[in-house]
CSV table of C-alpha atoms and ligand atoms in Angstrom, one decimal:
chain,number,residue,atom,x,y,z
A,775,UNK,CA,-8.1,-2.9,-20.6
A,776,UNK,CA,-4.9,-4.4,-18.6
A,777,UNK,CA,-5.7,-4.8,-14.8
A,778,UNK,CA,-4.5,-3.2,-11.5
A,779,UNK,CA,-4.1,-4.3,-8.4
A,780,UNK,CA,-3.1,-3.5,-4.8
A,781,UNK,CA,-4.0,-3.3,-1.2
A,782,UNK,CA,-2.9,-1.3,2.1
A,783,UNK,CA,-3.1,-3.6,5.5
A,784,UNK,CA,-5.5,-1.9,8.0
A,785,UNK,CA,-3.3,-2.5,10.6
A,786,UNK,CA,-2.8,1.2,12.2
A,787,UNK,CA,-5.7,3.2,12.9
A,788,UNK,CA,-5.3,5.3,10.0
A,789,UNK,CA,-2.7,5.5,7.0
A,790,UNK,CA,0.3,7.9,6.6
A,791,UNK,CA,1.2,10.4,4.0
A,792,UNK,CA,3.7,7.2,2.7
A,793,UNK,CA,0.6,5.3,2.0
A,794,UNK,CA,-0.7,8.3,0.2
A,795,UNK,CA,1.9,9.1,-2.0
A,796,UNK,CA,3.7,5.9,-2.5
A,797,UNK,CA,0.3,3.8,-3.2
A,798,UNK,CA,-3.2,5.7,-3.0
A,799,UNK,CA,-2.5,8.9,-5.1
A,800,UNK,CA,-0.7,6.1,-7.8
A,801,UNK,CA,-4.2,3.9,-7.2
A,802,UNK,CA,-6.3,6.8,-8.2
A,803,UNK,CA,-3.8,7.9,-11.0
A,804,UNK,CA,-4.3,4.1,-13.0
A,805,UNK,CA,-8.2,4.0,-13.0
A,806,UNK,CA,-9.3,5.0,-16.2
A,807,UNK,CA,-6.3,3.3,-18.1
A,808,UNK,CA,-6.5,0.2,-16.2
A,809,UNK,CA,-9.3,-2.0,-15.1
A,810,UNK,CA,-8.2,-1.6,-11.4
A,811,UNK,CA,-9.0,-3.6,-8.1
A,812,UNK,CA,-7.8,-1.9,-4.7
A,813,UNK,CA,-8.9,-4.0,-1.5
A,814,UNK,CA,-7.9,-3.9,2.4
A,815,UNK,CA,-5.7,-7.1,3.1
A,816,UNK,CA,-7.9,-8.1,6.1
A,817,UNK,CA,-6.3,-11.8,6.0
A,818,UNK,CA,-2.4,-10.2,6.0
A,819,UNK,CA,-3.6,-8.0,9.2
A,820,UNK,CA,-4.1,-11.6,11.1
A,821,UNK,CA,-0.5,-12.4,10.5
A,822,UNK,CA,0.6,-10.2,13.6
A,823,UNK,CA,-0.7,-9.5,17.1
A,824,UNK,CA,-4.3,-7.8,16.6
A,825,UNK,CA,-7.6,-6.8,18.5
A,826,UNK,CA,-10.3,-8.6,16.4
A,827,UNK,CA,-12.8,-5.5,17.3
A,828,UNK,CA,-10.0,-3.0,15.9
A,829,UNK,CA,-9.3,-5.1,13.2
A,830,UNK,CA,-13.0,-4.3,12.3
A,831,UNK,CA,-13.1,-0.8,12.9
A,832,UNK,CA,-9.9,0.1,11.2
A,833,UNK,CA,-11.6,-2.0,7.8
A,834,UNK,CA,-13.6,0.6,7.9
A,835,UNK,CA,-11.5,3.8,8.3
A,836,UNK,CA,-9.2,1.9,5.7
A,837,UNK,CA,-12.3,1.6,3.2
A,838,UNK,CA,-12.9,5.5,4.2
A,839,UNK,CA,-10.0,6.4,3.6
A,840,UNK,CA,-9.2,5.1,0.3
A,841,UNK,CA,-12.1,6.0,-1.3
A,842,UNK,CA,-11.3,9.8,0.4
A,843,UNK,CA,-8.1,9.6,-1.9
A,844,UNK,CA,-10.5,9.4,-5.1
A,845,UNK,CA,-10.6,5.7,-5.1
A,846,UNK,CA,-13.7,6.1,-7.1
A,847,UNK,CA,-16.1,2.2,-6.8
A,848,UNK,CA,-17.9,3.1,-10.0
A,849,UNK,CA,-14.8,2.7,-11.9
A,850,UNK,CA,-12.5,0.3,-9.8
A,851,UNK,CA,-13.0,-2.8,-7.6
A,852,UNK,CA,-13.2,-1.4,-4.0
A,853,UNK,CA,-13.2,-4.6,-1.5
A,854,UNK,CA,-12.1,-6.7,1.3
A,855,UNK,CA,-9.9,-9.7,1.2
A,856,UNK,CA,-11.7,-11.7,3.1
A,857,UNK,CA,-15.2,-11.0,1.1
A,858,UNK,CA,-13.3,-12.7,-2.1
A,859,UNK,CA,-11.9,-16.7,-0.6
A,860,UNK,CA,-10.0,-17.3,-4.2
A,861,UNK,CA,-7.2,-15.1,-2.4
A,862,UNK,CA,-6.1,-17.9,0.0
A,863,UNK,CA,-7.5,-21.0,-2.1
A,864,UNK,CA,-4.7,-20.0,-4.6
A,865,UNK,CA,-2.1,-18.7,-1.7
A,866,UNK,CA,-2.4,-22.7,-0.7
A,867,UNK,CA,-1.7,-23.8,-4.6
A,868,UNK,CA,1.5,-21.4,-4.4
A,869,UNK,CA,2.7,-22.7,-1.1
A,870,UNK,CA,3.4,-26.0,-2.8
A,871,UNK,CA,5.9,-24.2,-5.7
A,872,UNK,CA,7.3,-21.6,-3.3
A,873,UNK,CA,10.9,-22.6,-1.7
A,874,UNK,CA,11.7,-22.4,1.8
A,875,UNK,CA,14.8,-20.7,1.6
A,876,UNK,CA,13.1,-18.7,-1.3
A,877,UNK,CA,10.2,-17.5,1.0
A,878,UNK,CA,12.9,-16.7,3.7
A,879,UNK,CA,15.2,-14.0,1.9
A,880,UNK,CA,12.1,-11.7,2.0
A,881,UNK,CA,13.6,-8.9,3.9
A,882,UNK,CA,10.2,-7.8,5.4
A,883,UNK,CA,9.5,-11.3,7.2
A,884,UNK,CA,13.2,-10.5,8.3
A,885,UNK,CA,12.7,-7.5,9.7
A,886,UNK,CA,9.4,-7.5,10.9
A,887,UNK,CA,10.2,-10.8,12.8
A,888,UNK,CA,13.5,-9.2,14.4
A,889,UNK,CA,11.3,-6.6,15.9
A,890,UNK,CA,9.8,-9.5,18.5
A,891,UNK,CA,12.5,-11.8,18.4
A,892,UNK,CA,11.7,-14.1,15.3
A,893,UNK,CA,10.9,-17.4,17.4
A,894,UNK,CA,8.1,-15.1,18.0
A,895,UNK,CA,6.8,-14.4,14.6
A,896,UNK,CA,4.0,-16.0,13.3
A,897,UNK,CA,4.0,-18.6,10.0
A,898,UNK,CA,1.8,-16.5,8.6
A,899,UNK,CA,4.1,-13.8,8.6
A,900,UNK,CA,6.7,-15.7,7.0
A,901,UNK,CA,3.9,-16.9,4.4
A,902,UNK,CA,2.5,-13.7,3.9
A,903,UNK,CA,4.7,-12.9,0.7
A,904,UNK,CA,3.0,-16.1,-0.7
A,905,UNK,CA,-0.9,-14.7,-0.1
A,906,UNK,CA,0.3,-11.4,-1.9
A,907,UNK,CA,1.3,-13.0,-5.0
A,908,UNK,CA,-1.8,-14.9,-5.1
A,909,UNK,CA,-3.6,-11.4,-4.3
A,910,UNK,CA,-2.4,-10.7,-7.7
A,911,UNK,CA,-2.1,-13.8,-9.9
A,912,UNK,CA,-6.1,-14.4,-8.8
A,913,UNK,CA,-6.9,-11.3,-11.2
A,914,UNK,CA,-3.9,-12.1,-14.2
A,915,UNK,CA,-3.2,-7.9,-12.9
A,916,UNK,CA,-0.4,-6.5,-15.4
A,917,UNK,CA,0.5,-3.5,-13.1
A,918,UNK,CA,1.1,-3.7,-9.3
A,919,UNK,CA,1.0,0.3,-7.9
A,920,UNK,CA,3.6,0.0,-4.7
A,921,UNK,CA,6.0,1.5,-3.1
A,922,UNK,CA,9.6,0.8,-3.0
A,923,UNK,CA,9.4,-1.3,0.3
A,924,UNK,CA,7.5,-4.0,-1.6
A,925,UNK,CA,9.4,-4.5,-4.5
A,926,UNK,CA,10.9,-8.1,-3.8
A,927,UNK,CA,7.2,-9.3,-3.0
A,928,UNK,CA,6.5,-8.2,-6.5
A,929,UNK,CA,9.4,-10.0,-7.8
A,930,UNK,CA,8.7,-13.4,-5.7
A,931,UNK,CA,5.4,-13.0,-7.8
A,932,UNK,CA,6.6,-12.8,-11.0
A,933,UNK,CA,8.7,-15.4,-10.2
A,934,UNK,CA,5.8,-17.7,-9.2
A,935,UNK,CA,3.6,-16.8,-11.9
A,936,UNK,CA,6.4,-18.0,-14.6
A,937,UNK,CA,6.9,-21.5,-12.5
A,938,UNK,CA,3.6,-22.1,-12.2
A,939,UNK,CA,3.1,-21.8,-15.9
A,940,UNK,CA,6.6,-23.6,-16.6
A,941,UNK,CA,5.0,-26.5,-15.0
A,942,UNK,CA,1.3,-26.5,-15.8
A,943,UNK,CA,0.9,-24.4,-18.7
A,944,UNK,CA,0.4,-20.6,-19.6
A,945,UNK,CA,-2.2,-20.2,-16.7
A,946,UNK,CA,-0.7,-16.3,-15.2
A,947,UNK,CA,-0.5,-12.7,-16.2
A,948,UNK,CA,3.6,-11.8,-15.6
A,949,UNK,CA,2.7,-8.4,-13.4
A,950,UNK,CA,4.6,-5.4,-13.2
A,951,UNK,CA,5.5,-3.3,-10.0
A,952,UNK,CA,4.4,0.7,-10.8
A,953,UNK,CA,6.5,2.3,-8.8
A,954,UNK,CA,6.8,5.8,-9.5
A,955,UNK,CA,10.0,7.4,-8.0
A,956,UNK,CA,9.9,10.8,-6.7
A,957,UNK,CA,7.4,9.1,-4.5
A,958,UNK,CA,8.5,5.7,-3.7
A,959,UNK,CA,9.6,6.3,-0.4
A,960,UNK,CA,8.6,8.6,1.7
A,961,UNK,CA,10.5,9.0,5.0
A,962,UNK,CA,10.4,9.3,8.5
A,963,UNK,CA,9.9,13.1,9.8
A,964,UNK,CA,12.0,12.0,12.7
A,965,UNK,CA,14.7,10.0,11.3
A,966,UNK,CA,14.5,10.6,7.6
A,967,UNK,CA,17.0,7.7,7.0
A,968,UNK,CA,14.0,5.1,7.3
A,969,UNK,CA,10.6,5.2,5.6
A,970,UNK,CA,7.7,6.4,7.1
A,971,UNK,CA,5.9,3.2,9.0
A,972,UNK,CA,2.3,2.3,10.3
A,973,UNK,CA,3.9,0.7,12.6
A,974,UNK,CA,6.4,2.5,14.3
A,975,UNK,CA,6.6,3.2,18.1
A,976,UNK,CA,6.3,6.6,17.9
A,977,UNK,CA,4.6,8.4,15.2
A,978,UNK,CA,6.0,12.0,16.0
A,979,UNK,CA,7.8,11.7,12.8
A,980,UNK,CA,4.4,10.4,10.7
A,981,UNK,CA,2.1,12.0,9.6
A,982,UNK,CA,-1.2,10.0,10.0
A,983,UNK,CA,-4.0,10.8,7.5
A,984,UNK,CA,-6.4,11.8,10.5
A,985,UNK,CA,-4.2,14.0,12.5
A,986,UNK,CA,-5.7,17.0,13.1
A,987,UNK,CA,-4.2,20.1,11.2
A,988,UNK,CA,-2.6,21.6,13.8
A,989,UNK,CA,-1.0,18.2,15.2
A,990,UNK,CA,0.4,18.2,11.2
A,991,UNK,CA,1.9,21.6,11.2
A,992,UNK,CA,3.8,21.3,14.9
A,993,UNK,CA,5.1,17.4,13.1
A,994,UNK,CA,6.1,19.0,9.8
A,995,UNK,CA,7.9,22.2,12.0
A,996,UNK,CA,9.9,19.7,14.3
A,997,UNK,CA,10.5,17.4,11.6
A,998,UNK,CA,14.7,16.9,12.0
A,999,UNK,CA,16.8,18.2,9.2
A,1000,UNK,CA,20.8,18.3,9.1
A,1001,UNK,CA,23.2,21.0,9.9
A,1002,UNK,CA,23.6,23.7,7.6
A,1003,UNK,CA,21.5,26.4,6.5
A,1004,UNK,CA,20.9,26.0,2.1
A,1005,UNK,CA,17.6,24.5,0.9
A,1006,UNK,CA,19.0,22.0,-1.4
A,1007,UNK,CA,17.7,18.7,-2.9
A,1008,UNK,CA,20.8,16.2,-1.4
A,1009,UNK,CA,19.3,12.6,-0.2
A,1010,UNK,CA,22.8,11.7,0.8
A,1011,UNK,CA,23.9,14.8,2.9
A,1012,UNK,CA,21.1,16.2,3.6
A,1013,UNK,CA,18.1,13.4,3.9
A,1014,UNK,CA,15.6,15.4,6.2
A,1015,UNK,CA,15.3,18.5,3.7
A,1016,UNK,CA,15.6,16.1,0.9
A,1017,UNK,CA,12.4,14.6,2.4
A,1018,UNK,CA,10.7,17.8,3.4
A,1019,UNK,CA,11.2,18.6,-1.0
A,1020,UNK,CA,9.7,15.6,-2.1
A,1021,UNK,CA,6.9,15.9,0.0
A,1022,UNK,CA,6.1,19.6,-1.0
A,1023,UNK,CA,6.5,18.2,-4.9
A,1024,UNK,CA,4.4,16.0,-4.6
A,1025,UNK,CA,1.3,17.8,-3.0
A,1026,UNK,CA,1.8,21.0,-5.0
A,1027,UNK,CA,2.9,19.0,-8.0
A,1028,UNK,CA,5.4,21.6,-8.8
A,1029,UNK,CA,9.6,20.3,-9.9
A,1030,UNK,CA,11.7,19.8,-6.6
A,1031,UNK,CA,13.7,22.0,-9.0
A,1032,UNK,CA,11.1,25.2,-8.6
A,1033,UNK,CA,10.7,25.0,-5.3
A,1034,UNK,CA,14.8,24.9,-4.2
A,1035,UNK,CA,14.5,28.1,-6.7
A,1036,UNK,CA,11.8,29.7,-4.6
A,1037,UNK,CA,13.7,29.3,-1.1
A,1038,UNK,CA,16.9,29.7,-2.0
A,1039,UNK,CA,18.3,32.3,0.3
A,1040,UNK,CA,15.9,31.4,3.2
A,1041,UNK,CA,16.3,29.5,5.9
A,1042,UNK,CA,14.8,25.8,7.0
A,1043,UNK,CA,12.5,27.1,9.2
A,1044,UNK,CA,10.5,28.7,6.2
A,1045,UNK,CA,10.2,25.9,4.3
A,1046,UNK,CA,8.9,23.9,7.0
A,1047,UNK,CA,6.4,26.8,8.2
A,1048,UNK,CA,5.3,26.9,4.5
A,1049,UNK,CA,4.8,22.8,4.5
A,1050,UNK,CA,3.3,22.6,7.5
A,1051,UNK,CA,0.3,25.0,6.5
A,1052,UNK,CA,0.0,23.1,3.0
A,1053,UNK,CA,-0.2,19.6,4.5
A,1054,UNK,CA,-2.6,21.1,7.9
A,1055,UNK,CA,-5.1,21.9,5.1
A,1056,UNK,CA,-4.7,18.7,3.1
A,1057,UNK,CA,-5.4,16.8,6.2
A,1058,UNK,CA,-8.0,18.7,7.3
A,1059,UNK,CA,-9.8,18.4,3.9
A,1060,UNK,CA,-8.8,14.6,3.8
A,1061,UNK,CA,-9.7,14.1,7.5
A,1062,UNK,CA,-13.4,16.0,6.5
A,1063,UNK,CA,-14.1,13.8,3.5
A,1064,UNK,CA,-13.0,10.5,5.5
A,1065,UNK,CA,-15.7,11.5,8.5
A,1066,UNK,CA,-18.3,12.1,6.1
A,1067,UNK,CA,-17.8,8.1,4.6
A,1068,UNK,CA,-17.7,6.7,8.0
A,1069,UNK,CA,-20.9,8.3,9.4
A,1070,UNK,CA,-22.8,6.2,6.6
A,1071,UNK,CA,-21.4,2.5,7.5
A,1072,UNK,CA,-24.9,1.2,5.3
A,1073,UNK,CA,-23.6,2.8,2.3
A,1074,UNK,CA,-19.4,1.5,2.9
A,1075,UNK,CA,-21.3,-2.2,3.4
A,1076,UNK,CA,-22.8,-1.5,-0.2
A,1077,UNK,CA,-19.3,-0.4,-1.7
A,1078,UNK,CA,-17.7,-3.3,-0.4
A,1079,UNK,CA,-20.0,-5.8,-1.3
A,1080,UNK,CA,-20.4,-4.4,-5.0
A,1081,UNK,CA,-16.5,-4.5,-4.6
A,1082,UNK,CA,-16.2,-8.1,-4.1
A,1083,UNK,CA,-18.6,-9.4,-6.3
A,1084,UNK,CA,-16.9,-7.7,-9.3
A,1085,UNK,CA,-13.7,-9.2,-8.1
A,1086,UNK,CA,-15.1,-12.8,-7.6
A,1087,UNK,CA,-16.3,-12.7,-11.7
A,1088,UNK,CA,-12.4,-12.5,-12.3
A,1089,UNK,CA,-11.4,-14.3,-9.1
A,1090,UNK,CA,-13.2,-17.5,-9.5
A,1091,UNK,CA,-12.5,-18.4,-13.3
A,1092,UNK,CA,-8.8,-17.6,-12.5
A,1093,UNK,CA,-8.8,-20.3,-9.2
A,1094,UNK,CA,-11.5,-22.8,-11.7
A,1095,UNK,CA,-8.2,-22.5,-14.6
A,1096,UNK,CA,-5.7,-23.3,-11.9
A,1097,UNK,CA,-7.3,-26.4,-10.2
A,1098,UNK,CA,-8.0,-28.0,-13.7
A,1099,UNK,CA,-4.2,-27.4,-14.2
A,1100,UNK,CA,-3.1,-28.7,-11.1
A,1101,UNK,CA,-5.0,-32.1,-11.5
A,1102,UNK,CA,-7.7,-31.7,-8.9
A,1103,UNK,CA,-11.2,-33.9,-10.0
A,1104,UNK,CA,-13.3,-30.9,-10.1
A,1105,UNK,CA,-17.2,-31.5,-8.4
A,1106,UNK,CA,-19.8,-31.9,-10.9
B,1796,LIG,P1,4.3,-1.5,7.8
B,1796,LIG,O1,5.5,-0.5,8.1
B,1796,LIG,O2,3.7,-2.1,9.0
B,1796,LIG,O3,4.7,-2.5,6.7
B,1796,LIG,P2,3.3,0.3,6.0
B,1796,LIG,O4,3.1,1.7,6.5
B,1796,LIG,O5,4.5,0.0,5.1
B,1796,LIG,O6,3.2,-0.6,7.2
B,1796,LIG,P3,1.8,-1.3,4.1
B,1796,LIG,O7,0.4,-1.8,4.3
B,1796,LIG,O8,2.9,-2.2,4.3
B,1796,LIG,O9,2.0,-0.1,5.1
B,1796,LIG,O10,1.9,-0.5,2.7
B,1796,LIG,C1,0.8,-0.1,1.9
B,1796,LIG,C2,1.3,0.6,0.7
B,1796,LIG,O11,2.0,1.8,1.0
B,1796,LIG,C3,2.4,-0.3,-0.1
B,1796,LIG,O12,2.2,-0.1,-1.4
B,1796,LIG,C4,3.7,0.3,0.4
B,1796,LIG,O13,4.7,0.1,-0.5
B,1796,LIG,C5,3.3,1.8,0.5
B,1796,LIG,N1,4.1,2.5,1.4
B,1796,LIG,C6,4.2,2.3,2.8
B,1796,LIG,N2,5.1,3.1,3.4
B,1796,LIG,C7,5.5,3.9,2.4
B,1796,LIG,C8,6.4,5.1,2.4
B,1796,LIG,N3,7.0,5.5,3.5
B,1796,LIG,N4,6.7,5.7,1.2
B,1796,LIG,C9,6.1,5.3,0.1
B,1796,LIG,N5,5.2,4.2,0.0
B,1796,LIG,C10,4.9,3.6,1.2
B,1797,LIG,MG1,4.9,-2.2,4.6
């Protein structure tokens, strides 16, 4: 079977319906037809400010909470980053074929350093692009389910994975982003121009997986949509309704096409009613399911560490194949 692979930092205390759509549902989606590994980048979540006992707690709601979204361990690799040390043995190797000025058009390191003034930022924020294609390369993954925000990270890869094997010899899987479009970017309930963040100021306009139902419905019924009355699907004109649509697709799974049909005539304020009371209930379902996991930590230790060591059997070959290629005297 051709391989899968993607993470979700743990750097919020819980993920967002953008994390939902635009990676966990498409995680769950690729398990039968791909040999799939999903894992919580515990090593990226270092490379800003962070509370090391949060950072702990929050690997657990992550682990929860993925495996809430039908992650399912007996089929896919469920682990930590950290748990598997090819990631940043082979994130060194790359460091040495990745270009300065290369690494530095990543527009994430650009904008996430311009938040704190990027004198501020940490190297291993401006590095980080170069652990994620070694997240990959380490398991030869074909497919790479993201959404549209990590696109050039994907492509950095690729690029990577042909020099490398330019220069040493075929060594690396070529992966693929998966990005699926209706759900590739879902935005911000509050300023549906930019995509729904972790880590935004304010999350009045996110909807976090383990807000309450009622917290959900009062977000979705102040979420900010244009003048004008007409439900219509119109991402340039009108970008909060267009949002509200997508969203409502892509829980019911019914065509944005239907569900224009089925308002038309009404006003906003019963789509968003309607919304709000569809996504209260998938959050409190989700929210249920996620509570249940993290009441048994035993049993999200045995995941993890079944996780990792089916990694590590793909892991260490792939870092073994790339050191002989290098030129490094191996230990005997
Ligand atoms: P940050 O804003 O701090 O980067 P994030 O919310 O983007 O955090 P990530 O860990 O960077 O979270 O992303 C995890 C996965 O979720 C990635 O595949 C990313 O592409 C996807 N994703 C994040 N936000 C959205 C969104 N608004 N719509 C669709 N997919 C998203
Ligand atoms: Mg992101």
């Amino acid at each position: 079977r051709p391989r899968a692979l993607s993470g979700a930092q743990p750097t919020a205390d819980s993920y967002h319906l953008g994390n939902y759509f635009g990676a966990f549902r498409q995680w769950v989606a690729l398990q039968d037809e791909f040999e799939a590994f999903y894992f919580i980048p515990d090593l990226h979540a270092i490379t800003v400010d962070y509370d090391p006992a949060l950072l702990r707690e929050r690997t657990y709601i992550a682990a929860a909470q993925m495996l809430a979204s039908g992650v399912d361990p007996a089929r896919s690799a469920l682990f930590v980053q950290s748990h598997v040390p090819e990631h940043a043995q082979l994130a060194w190797i790359l460091n040495g074929i990745t270009g300065f000025g290369e690494a530095g058009r990543m527009t994430q390191f650009k904008d996430k350093s311009a938040k704190n003034g990027s004198d501020n930022a940490s190297v291993g924020l401006f590095t980080y692009p170069i652990l994620m294609a070694a997240d990959i390369l380490i398991y030869q993954a074909d497919k790479v389910p993201v959404g549209e925000d990590q696109r050039q990270h994907v492509e950095l890869t690729r690029n990577l994975a042909q020099r490398f094997n330019h220069r040493f010899g075929p060594t690396f899987t070529v992966p693929e982003a998966h990005i699926v479009k209706a759900t590739a970017k879902i935005y911000d309930l509050q300023d549906p121009t930019s995509k729904m963040s972790g880590s935004n100021a304010s999350h009045a306009g996110v909807v976090d997986l383990t807000d309450t139902p009622k917290q959900v419905a009062k977000k979705v019924r102040s979420a900010v949509t244009d003048s004008g009355t007409e439900i219509v699907y119109d991402l340039a004109a009108k970008p909060g309704i267009a949002n509200l649509l997508s969203i409502y697709s892509a829980l019911t799974g019914r065509e944005i096409a239907e569900i224009v049909a089925e308002y038309e005539g009404q006003q906003y304020g019963h789509l968003k009613v309607a919304l709000g009371d569809l996504l209260a209930e998938f959050v409190g379902t989700f929210g249920d399911r996620t509570r249940e996991l993290l009441d048994d930590r035993a049993e999200l230790d045995r995941i993890l560490a079944a996780g990792a060591e089916r990694a590590r059997e793909v892991a260490a070959p792939t870092l073994e194949l790339v050191y002989e290629r290098s030129g490094f005297v191996r230990p005997v």
